[in-house]
PDB file of C-alpha atoms in Angstrom:
ATOM      1  CA  MET A   1      79.124 -27.723 -28.590  1.00  0.00           C
ATOM      2  CA  LYS A   2      80.608 -26.381 -31.784  1.00  0.00           C
ATOM      3  CA  ARG A   3      81.106 -22.701 -32.334  1.00  0.00           C
ATOM      4  CA  SER A   4      80.708 -21.331 -35.763  1.00  0.00           C
ATOM      5  CA  LEU A   5      83.719 -20.044 -37.607  1.00  0.00           C
ATOM      6  CA  LEU A   6      82.060 -16.659 -37.957  1.00  0.00           C
ATOM      7  CA  TYR A   7      81.708 -16.309 -34.178  1.00  0.00           C
ATOM      8  CA  ASP A   8      85.389 -17.139 -33.514  1.00  0.00           C
ATOM      9  CA  ASN A   9      86.675 -14.520 -35.950  1.00  0.00           C
ATOM     10  CA  ARG A  10      84.468 -11.764 -34.600  1.00  0.00           C
ATOM     11  CA  THR A  11      86.377  -8.900 -32.981  1.00  0.00           C
ATOM     12  CA  SER A  12      85.225  -6.734 -30.141  1.00  0.00           C
ATOM     13  CA  LEU A  13      84.662  -3.028 -30.560  1.00  0.00           C
ATOM     14  CA  LEU A  14      86.756  -2.447 -27.444  1.00  0.00           C
ATOM     15  CA  ASP A  15      89.839  -4.315 -28.706  1.00  0.00           C
ATOM     16  CA  ASN A  16      91.362  -1.211 -30.263  1.00  0.00           C
ATOM     17  CA  GLN A  17      90.763   1.074 -27.297  1.00  0.00           C
ATOM     18  CA  SER A  18      93.424   2.351 -24.925  1.00  0.00           C
ATOM     19  CA  LEU A  19      94.173   0.882 -21.504  1.00  0.00           C
ATOM     20  CA  LEU A  20      94.299   3.221 -18.560  1.00  0.00           C
ATOM     21  CA  LYS A  21      96.630   2.538 -15.640  1.00  0.00           C
ATOM     22  CA  PRO A  22      97.886  -0.962 -16.520  1.00  0.00           C
ATOM     23  CA  LYS A  23      99.559  -2.389 -13.388  1.00  0.00           C
ATOM     24  CA  GLY A  24     100.632  -5.819 -14.506  1.00  0.00           C
ATOM     25  CA  LYS A  25      99.051  -9.163 -15.318  1.00  0.00           C
ATOM     26  CA  GLY A  26      96.837  -9.563 -12.281  1.00  0.00           C
ATOM     27  CA  SER A  27      95.584  -6.015 -12.035  1.00  0.00           C
ATOM     28  CA  LYS A  28      92.197  -4.871 -13.085  1.00  0.00           C
ATOM     29  CA  LYS A  29      92.293  -3.136 -16.446  1.00  0.00           C
ATOM     30  CA  GLU A  30      90.064  -0.180 -17.192  1.00  0.00           C
ATOM     31  CA  LEU A  31      89.118   0.535 -20.747  1.00  0.00           C
ATOM     32  CA  ALA A  32      88.306   4.041 -21.894  1.00  0.00           C
ATOM     33  CA  ALA A  33      86.742   4.803 -25.199  1.00  0.00           C
ATOM     34  CA  THR A  34      88.685   7.395 -27.117  1.00  0.00           C
ATOM     35  CA  LEU A  35      86.704  10.491 -27.928  1.00  0.00           C
ATOM     36  CA  ILE A  36      87.467  12.945 -30.619  1.00  0.00           C
ATOM     37  CA  LEU A  37      87.572  16.039 -28.453  1.00  0.00           C
ATOM     38  CA  THR A  38      88.788  18.333 -31.197  1.00  0.00           C
ATOM     39  CA  SER A  39      85.443  18.411 -32.935  1.00  0.00           C
ATOM     40  CA  LEU A  40      83.600  18.957 -29.642  1.00  0.00           C
ATOM     41  CA  VAL A  41      85.862  21.875 -28.762  1.00  0.00           C
ATOM     42  CA  ASP A  42      85.301  23.330 -32.228  1.00  0.00           C
ATOM     43  CA  VAL A  43      81.534  23.092 -31.872  1.00  0.00           C
ATOM     44  CA  PHE A  44      81.538  24.717 -28.443  1.00  0.00           C
ATOM     45  CA  SER A  45      83.908  27.456 -29.621  1.00  0.00           C
ATOM     46  CA  ILE A  46      81.647  28.299 -32.536  1.00  0.00           C
ATOM     47  CA  LEU A  47      78.616  28.283 -30.247  1.00  0.00           C
ATOM     48  CA  VAL A  48      80.253  30.631 -27.734  1.00  0.00           C
ATOM     49  CA  ILE A  49      81.415  33.024 -30.455  1.00  0.00           C
ATOM     50  CA  TYR A  50      77.948  33.053 -32.028  1.00  0.00           C
ATOM     51  CA  LEU A  51      76.295  33.830 -28.694  1.00  0.00           C
ATOM     52  CA  MET A  52      78.800  36.584 -27.938  1.00  0.00           C
ATOM     53  CA  VAL A  53      78.207  38.255 -31.288  1.00  0.00           C
ATOM     54  CA  SER A  54      74.437  37.900 -31.342  1.00  0.00           C
ATOM     55  CA  THR A  55      73.709  39.182 -27.841  1.00  0.00           C
ATOM     56  CA  THR A  56      73.734  42.866 -27.045  1.00  0.00           C
ATOM     57  CA  ALA A  57      75.187  44.188 -23.872  1.00  0.00           C
ATOM     58  CA  GLY A  58      73.559  47.562 -24.214  1.00  0.00           C
ATOM     59  CA  VAL A  59      70.568  48.985 -22.484  1.00  0.00           C
ATOM     60  CA  GLU A  60      67.289  48.617 -24.313  1.00  0.00           C
ATOM     61  CA  MET A  61      65.233  51.758 -24.255  1.00  0.00           C
ATOM     62  CA  ASP A  62      61.610  52.343 -25.106  1.00  0.00           C
ATOM     63  CA  VAL A  63      61.164  54.988 -27.763  1.00  0.00           C
ATOM     64  CA  ALA A  64      58.362  57.424 -27.133  1.00  0.00           C
ATOM     65  CA  GLU A  65      55.419  57.515 -29.468  1.00  0.00           C
ATOM     66  CA  GLY A  66      55.880  60.070 -32.234  1.00  0.00           C
ATOM     67  CA  ILE A  67      59.687  59.938 -32.115  1.00  0.00           C
ATOM     68  CA  THR A  68      61.698  58.356 -34.899  1.00  0.00           C
ATOM     69  CA  LEU A  69      65.281  57.976 -33.741  1.00  0.00           C
ATOM     70  CA  PRO A  70      68.083  58.772 -36.177  1.00  0.00           C
ATOM     71  CA  SER A  71      70.414  55.976 -37.230  1.00  0.00           C
ATOM     72  CA  ALA A  72      74.165  56.174 -36.735  1.00  0.00           C
ATOM     73  CA  SER A  73      76.898  54.046 -38.242  1.00  0.00           C
ATOM     74  CA  ASN A  74      79.509  54.889 -35.589  1.00  0.00           C
ATOM     75  CA  SER A  75      77.564  54.398 -32.398  1.00  0.00           C
ATOM     76  CA  VAL A  76      78.805  53.013 -29.101  1.00  0.00           C
ATOM     77  CA  VAL A  77      76.583  50.582 -27.233  1.00  0.00           C
ATOM     78  CA  THR A  78      76.496  51.506 -23.572  1.00  0.00           C
ATOM     79  CA  THR A  79      75.353  49.566 -20.553  1.00  0.00           C
ATOM     80  CA  GLU A  80      74.874  52.665 -18.431  1.00  0.00           C
ATOM     81  CA  THR A  81      71.478  54.223 -17.958  1.00  0.00           C
ATOM     82  CA  GLY A  82      70.760  57.881 -17.624  1.00  0.00           C
ATOM     83  CA  PHE A  83      68.041  60.416 -17.018  1.00  0.00           C
ATOM     84  CA  LEU A  84      65.831  60.519 -20.096  1.00  0.00           C
ATOM     85  CA  VAL A  85      64.747  63.724 -21.858  1.00  0.00           C
ATOM     86  CA  MET A  86      62.713  63.561 -25.070  1.00  0.00           C
ATOM     87  CA  VAL A  87      62.539  66.205 -27.781  1.00  0.00           C
ATOM     88  CA  SER A  88      59.608  65.579 -30.081  1.00  0.00           C
ATOM     89  CA  PRO A  89      57.372  67.653 -32.324  1.00  0.00           C
ATOM     90  CA  ARG A  90      55.049  68.013 -29.288  1.00  0.00           C
ATOM     91  CA  GLY A  91      57.788  69.668 -27.222  1.00  0.00           C
ATOM     92  CA  ILE A  92      60.353  68.804 -24.562  1.00  0.00           C
ATOM     93  CA  GLU A  93      59.260  65.946 -22.337  1.00  0.00           C
ATOM     94  CA  ILE A  94      60.926  65.428 -18.958  1.00  0.00           C
ATOM     95  CA  ASP A  95      59.690  62.705 -16.616  1.00  0.00           C
ATOM     96  CA  LYS A  96      56.672  62.086 -18.878  1.00  0.00           C
ATOM     97  CA  GLN A  97      55.539  65.719 -18.677  1.00  0.00           C
ATOM     98  CA  ILE A  98      55.764  68.392 -21.359  1.00  0.00           C
ATOM     99  CA  VAL A  99      57.957  71.214 -20.028  1.00  0.00           C
ATOM    100  CA  PRO A 100      58.102  74.727 -21.528  1.00  0.00           C
ATOM    101  CA  LEU A 101      61.517  75.733 -22.867  1.00  0.00           C
ATOM    102  CA  ASP A 102      62.031  78.459 -20.260  1.00  0.00           C
ATOM    103  CA  GLN A 103      61.571  75.930 -17.408  1.00  0.00           C
ATOM    104  CA  VAL A 104      63.772  73.121 -18.773  1.00  0.00           C
ATOM    105  CA  MET A 105      66.904  74.099 -16.825  1.00  0.00           C
ATOM    106  CA  GLU A 106      65.001  74.496 -13.554  1.00  0.00           C
ATOM    107  CA  VAL A 107      63.296  71.100 -13.907  1.00  0.00           C
ATOM    108  CA  LEU A 108      66.582  69.394 -14.886  1.00  0.00           C
ATOM    109  CA  LYS A 109      68.354  70.921 -11.862  1.00  0.00           C
ATOM    110  CA  GLN A 110      65.641  69.579  -9.556  1.00  0.00           C
ATOM    111  CA  HIS A 111      65.855  66.073 -11.025  1.00  0.00           C
ATOM    112  CA  GLN A 112      69.671  66.075 -11.049  1.00  0.00           C
ATOM    113  CA  ALA A 113      69.800  67.157  -7.392  1.00  0.00           C
ATOM    114  CA  ALA A 114      67.288  64.480  -6.390  1.00  0.00           C
ATOM    115  CA  LEU A 115      69.224  61.776  -8.249  1.00  0.00           C
ATOM    116  CA  ALA A 116      72.573  62.925  -6.808  1.00  0.00           C
ATOM    117  CA  GLU A 117      71.099  62.863  -3.305  1.00  0.00           C
ATOM    118  CA  GLN A 118      70.135  59.203  -3.798  1.00  0.00           C
ATOM    119  CA  ASN A 119      73.586  58.377  -5.256  1.00  0.00           C
ATOM    120  CA  ASP A 120      71.825  57.225  -8.412  1.00  0.00           C
ATOM    121  CA  PRO A 121      74.207  56.650 -11.356  1.00  0.00           C
ATOM    122  CA  LYS A 122      71.655  58.426 -13.552  1.00  0.00           C
ATOM    123  CA  ALA A 123      72.686  61.699 -11.865  1.00  0.00           C
ATOM    124  CA  LYS A 124      75.727  62.025 -14.133  1.00  0.00           C
ATOM    125  CA  ARG A 125      74.263  61.005 -17.497  1.00  0.00           C
ATOM    126  CA  LEU A 126      71.552  62.673 -19.548  1.00  0.00           C
ATOM    127  CA  VAL A 127      70.112  60.592 -22.387  1.00  0.00           C
ATOM    128  CA  LEU A 128      68.506  62.667 -25.107  1.00  0.00           C
ATOM    129  CA  GLN A 129      65.889  61.081 -27.345  1.00  0.00           C
ATOM    130  CA  ALA A 130      65.238  63.418 -30.239  1.00  0.00           C
ATOM    131  CA  ASP A 131      63.243  62.874 -33.385  1.00  0.00           C
ATOM    132  CA  LYS A 132      65.431  62.636 -36.469  1.00  0.00           C
ATOM    133  CA  GLU A 133      63.494  65.568 -37.957  1.00  0.00           C
ATOM    134  CA  SER A 134      64.194  67.808 -34.925  1.00  0.00           C
ATOM    135  CA  ASP A 135      66.109  71.006 -35.588  1.00  0.00           C
ATOM    136  CA  PHE A 136      69.312  71.986 -33.857  1.00  0.00           C
ATOM    137  CA  ASP A 137      67.444  74.987 -32.437  1.00  0.00           C
ATOM    138  CA  ALA A 138      65.114  72.597 -30.578  1.00  0.00           C
ATOM    139  CA  ILE A 139      67.867  70.297 -29.264  1.00  0.00           C
ATOM    140  CA  ASN A 140      70.600  72.796 -28.347  1.00  0.00           C
ATOM    141  CA  PRO A 141      68.709  74.481 -25.446  1.00  0.00           C
ATOM    142  CA  VAL A 142      68.186  71.062 -23.847  1.00  0.00           C
ATOM    143  CA  ILE A 143      71.907  70.268 -24.174  1.00  0.00           C
ATOM    144  CA  MET A 144      72.864  73.640 -22.685  1.00  0.00           C
ATOM    145  CA  ALA A 145      70.361  73.245 -19.829  1.00  0.00           C
ATOM    146  CA  GLY A 146      71.672  69.730 -19.153  1.00  0.00           C
ATOM    147  CA  THR A 147      75.287  70.856 -18.841  1.00  0.00           C
ATOM    148  CA  GLN A 148      74.352  73.860 -16.689  1.00  0.00           C
ATOM    149  CA  SER A 149      72.228  71.743 -14.363  1.00  0.00           C
ATOM    150  CA  GLY A 150      75.087  69.357 -13.512  1.00  0.00           C
ATOM    151  CA  PHE A 151      74.872  66.429 -15.928  1.00  0.00           C
ATOM    152  CA  GLU A 152      78.424  65.403 -16.858  1.00  0.00           C
ATOM    153  CA  ASN A 153      77.667  63.161 -19.845  1.00  0.00           C
ATOM    154  CA  ILE A 154      75.060  63.814 -22.499  1.00  0.00           C
ATOM    155  CA  THR A 155      74.359  60.994 -24.917  1.00  0.00           C
ATOM    156  CA  PHE A 156      71.974  60.732 -27.832  1.00  0.00           C
ATOM    157  CA  ALA A 157      69.741  57.716 -28.272  1.00  0.00           C
ATOM    158  CA  VAL A 158      70.182  56.422 -31.828  1.00  0.00           C
ATOM    159  CA  LEU A 159      69.466  53.311 -33.819  1.00  0.00           C
ATOM    160  CA  GLN A 160      72.577  51.381 -34.747  1.00  0.00           C
ATOM    161  CA  LYS A 161      72.944  50.806 -38.472  1.00  0.00           C
ATOM    162  CA  GLU A 162      73.268  47.205 -39.585  1.00  0.00           C
ATOM    163  CA  GLU A 163      76.685  46.435 -41.020  1.00  0.00           C
ATOM    164  CA  LYS A 164      76.560  45.126 -44.564  1.00  0.00           C
ATOM    165  CA  ASN A 165      79.051  42.372 -45.290  1.00  0.00           C
TER     166      ASN A 165
END
């Protein structure tokens, strides 16, 4: 049977590949296809960096109806939660109840003591959600009552400004 000239000159795709563990003439030879790992590493690096940048590690918080949070360019994203107090045009809202200004410190002391008794991490942090139109005179008594009732950290809930590139 005659073979065609074209068939005899054909080369295998595996001829140019590397040999792993050659042990002499009689040993079994294993062929391994060479992969271009550099491009794979580049793709995975870009993917990891993209996912790190696009995900937020902060705590998402529901904003109460009627409150428009102020935006801040120099804000710190935190993963810690805290006890939430809202200052809105309707008044001061603690634990989903409107509290008169003269009772704010008493109510905050009760909640702080209950949280501290349960070893809740919220016992040390007070998160203040205030409308961006709220006056200092409306927010300052809540801050003062929070510090006097035992909250060590008081943070403001804000919207983070988008960076323009």
